Amino acid sequence: AQSVTQLDSHVSVSEGTPVLLRCNYSSSYSPSLFWYVQHPNKGLQLLLKYTSAATLVKGINGFEAEFKKSETSFHLTKPSAHMSDAAEYFCVVSGSSGYSTLTFGKGTMLLVSP
Amino acid sequence: EPEVTQTPSHQVTQMGQEVILRCVPISNHLYFYWYRQILGQKVEFLVSFYNNEISEKSEIFDDQFSVERPDGSNFTLKIRSTKLEDSAMYFCASSVSGVGYTFGSGTRLTVV
């Protein structure tokens, strides 16, 4: 069985300051991990994915995440927030093959103020 | 960039009515999925479909639900007799190889 816990339901930052969205996972396998973003009235867009290669994964729009097996974490970071980053972010885990279904976290709403 | 297209974007239906949610996956994709998100809750897996049959389904996907790929392009989710608790955002997704999904923008279903 696999699960994902996103530790914050809401995160508020000021434009230009760093972003940290926290995610812990549980998996019986070597997991594949993903971050998806959902802007209002839009679909789920893949930000980045970890599939057992490099532990530091770079994604789109300046986001990156680090897989830490010892901490079972996959936190999402960005050095400098932009107003357009305001959205809901989902941490997602799938099984080792990646063919299995996705298990989503509850999501973290990122609010960016001027 | 190729997209997964879902129609309609919003659907309101009366309890007990049948509803069909439509999806057009990316043309060269082989794996198709439905997920749903009840307001305030997690996105949940419903069903996966490959080679013209269901490959996996969750316990949510009971006899009231069915999926179909009626032609070469559409992928539909049918709910036979809707209940209030079926109100949710339904996401279709497709994948070339089963790894790395592309999601549609969702259909918001409201059962009244």
mmCIF file of C-alpha atoms in Angstrom, chain A residues 3-4 34 36 38 41-46 49 51 88 90 97-106, chain B residues 10 31 33 35 37 40-45 48 56 89 91 97-106:
data_model
loop_
_atom_site.group_PDB
_atom_site.id
_atom_site.type_symbol
_atom_site.label_atom_id
_atom_site.label_comp_id
_atom_site.label_asym_id
_atom_site.label_seq_id
_atom_site.Cartn_x
_atom_site.Cartn_y
_atom_site.Cartn_z
ATOM 1 C CA SER A 3 0.130 6.912 0.804
ATOM 2 C CA VAL A 4 1.096 10.547 0.660
ATOM 3 C CA PHE A 34 5.434 13.339 -8.808
ATOM 4 C CA TYR A 36 1.321 18.168 -10.084
ATOM 5 C CA GLN A 38 -3.621 22.780 -10.709
ATOM 6 C CA ASN A 41 -10.332 25.841 -13.774
ATOM 7 C CA LYS A 42 -7.388 24.065 -15.347
ATOM 8 C CA GLY A 43 -6.268 20.445 -15.513
ATOM 9 C CA LEU A 44 -3.543 18.771 -13.516
ATOM 10 C CA GLN A 45 -0.146 19.712 -14.942
ATOM 11 C CA LEU A 46 2.965 17.660 -14.246
ATOM 12 C CA LYS A 49 8.840 13.427 -11.445
ATOM 13 C CA THR A 51 11.728 7.651 -11.017
ATOM 14 C CA GLU A 88 -2.894 24.065 -5.736
ATOM 15 C CA PHE A 90 -0.383 17.816 -5.321
ATOM 16 C CA SER A 97 6.894 0.130 -12.095
ATOM 17 C CA GLY A 98 5.067 3.386 -12.529
ATOM 18 C CA TYR A 99 2.337 1.456 -14.230
ATOM 19 C CA SER A 100 0.272 1.276 -11.120
ATOM 20 C CA THR A 101 -2.286 3.842 -10.169
ATOM 21 C CA LEU A 102 -1.464 7.214 -8.717
ATOM 22 C CA THR A 103 -2.122 8.021 -5.073
ATOM 23 C CA PHE A 104 -2.609 11.724 -4.428
ATOM 24 C CA GLY A 105 -1.991 13.861 -1.390
ATOM 25 C CA LYS A 106 -4.735 16.236 -0.258
ATOM 26 C CA HIS B 10 -19.731 21.413 -15.991
ATOM 27 C CA TYR B 31 -3.548 3.826 -21.411
ATOM 28 C CA TYR B 33 -7.784 6.581 -16.716
ATOM 29 C CA TYR B 35 -9.926 9.909 -11.391
ATOM 30 C CA GLN B 37 -12.006 14.639 -6.615
ATOM 31 C CA GLY B 40 -12.282 19.185 -0.178
ATOM 32 C CA GLN B 41 -10.990 15.643 -0.543
ATOM 33 C CA LYS B 42 -8.134 13.873 -2.282
ATOM 34 C CA VAL B 43 -8.015 13.013 -5.938
ATOM 35 C CA GLU B 44 -8.984 9.323 -6.095
ATOM 36 C CA PHE B 45 -8.367 6.657 -8.693
ATOM 37 C CA SER B 48 -7.654 2.291 -15.782
ATOM 38 C CA GLU B 56 -7.571 -1.989 -12.780
ATOM 39 C CA MET B 89 -14.650 16.825 -10.343
ATOM 40 C CA PHE B 91 -10.500 13.884 -14.402
ATOM 41 C CA SER B 97 3.260 3.702 -21.690
ATOM 42 C CA GLY B 98 1.529 3.797 -18.315
ATOM 43 C CA VAL B 99 4.153 6.162 -16.918
ATOM 44 C CA GLY B 100 3.668 9.906 -17.002
ATOM 45 C CA TYR B 101 0.046 10.843 -17.322
ATOM 46 C CA THR B 102 -1.504 13.796 -19.110
ATOM 47 C CA PHE B 103 -4.647 14.940 -17.356
ATOM 48 C CA GLY B 104 -7.616 16.774 -18.798
ATOM 49 C CA SER B 105 -9.066 19.883 -17.197
ATOM 50 C CA GLY B 106 -11.899 17.963 -15.631
#
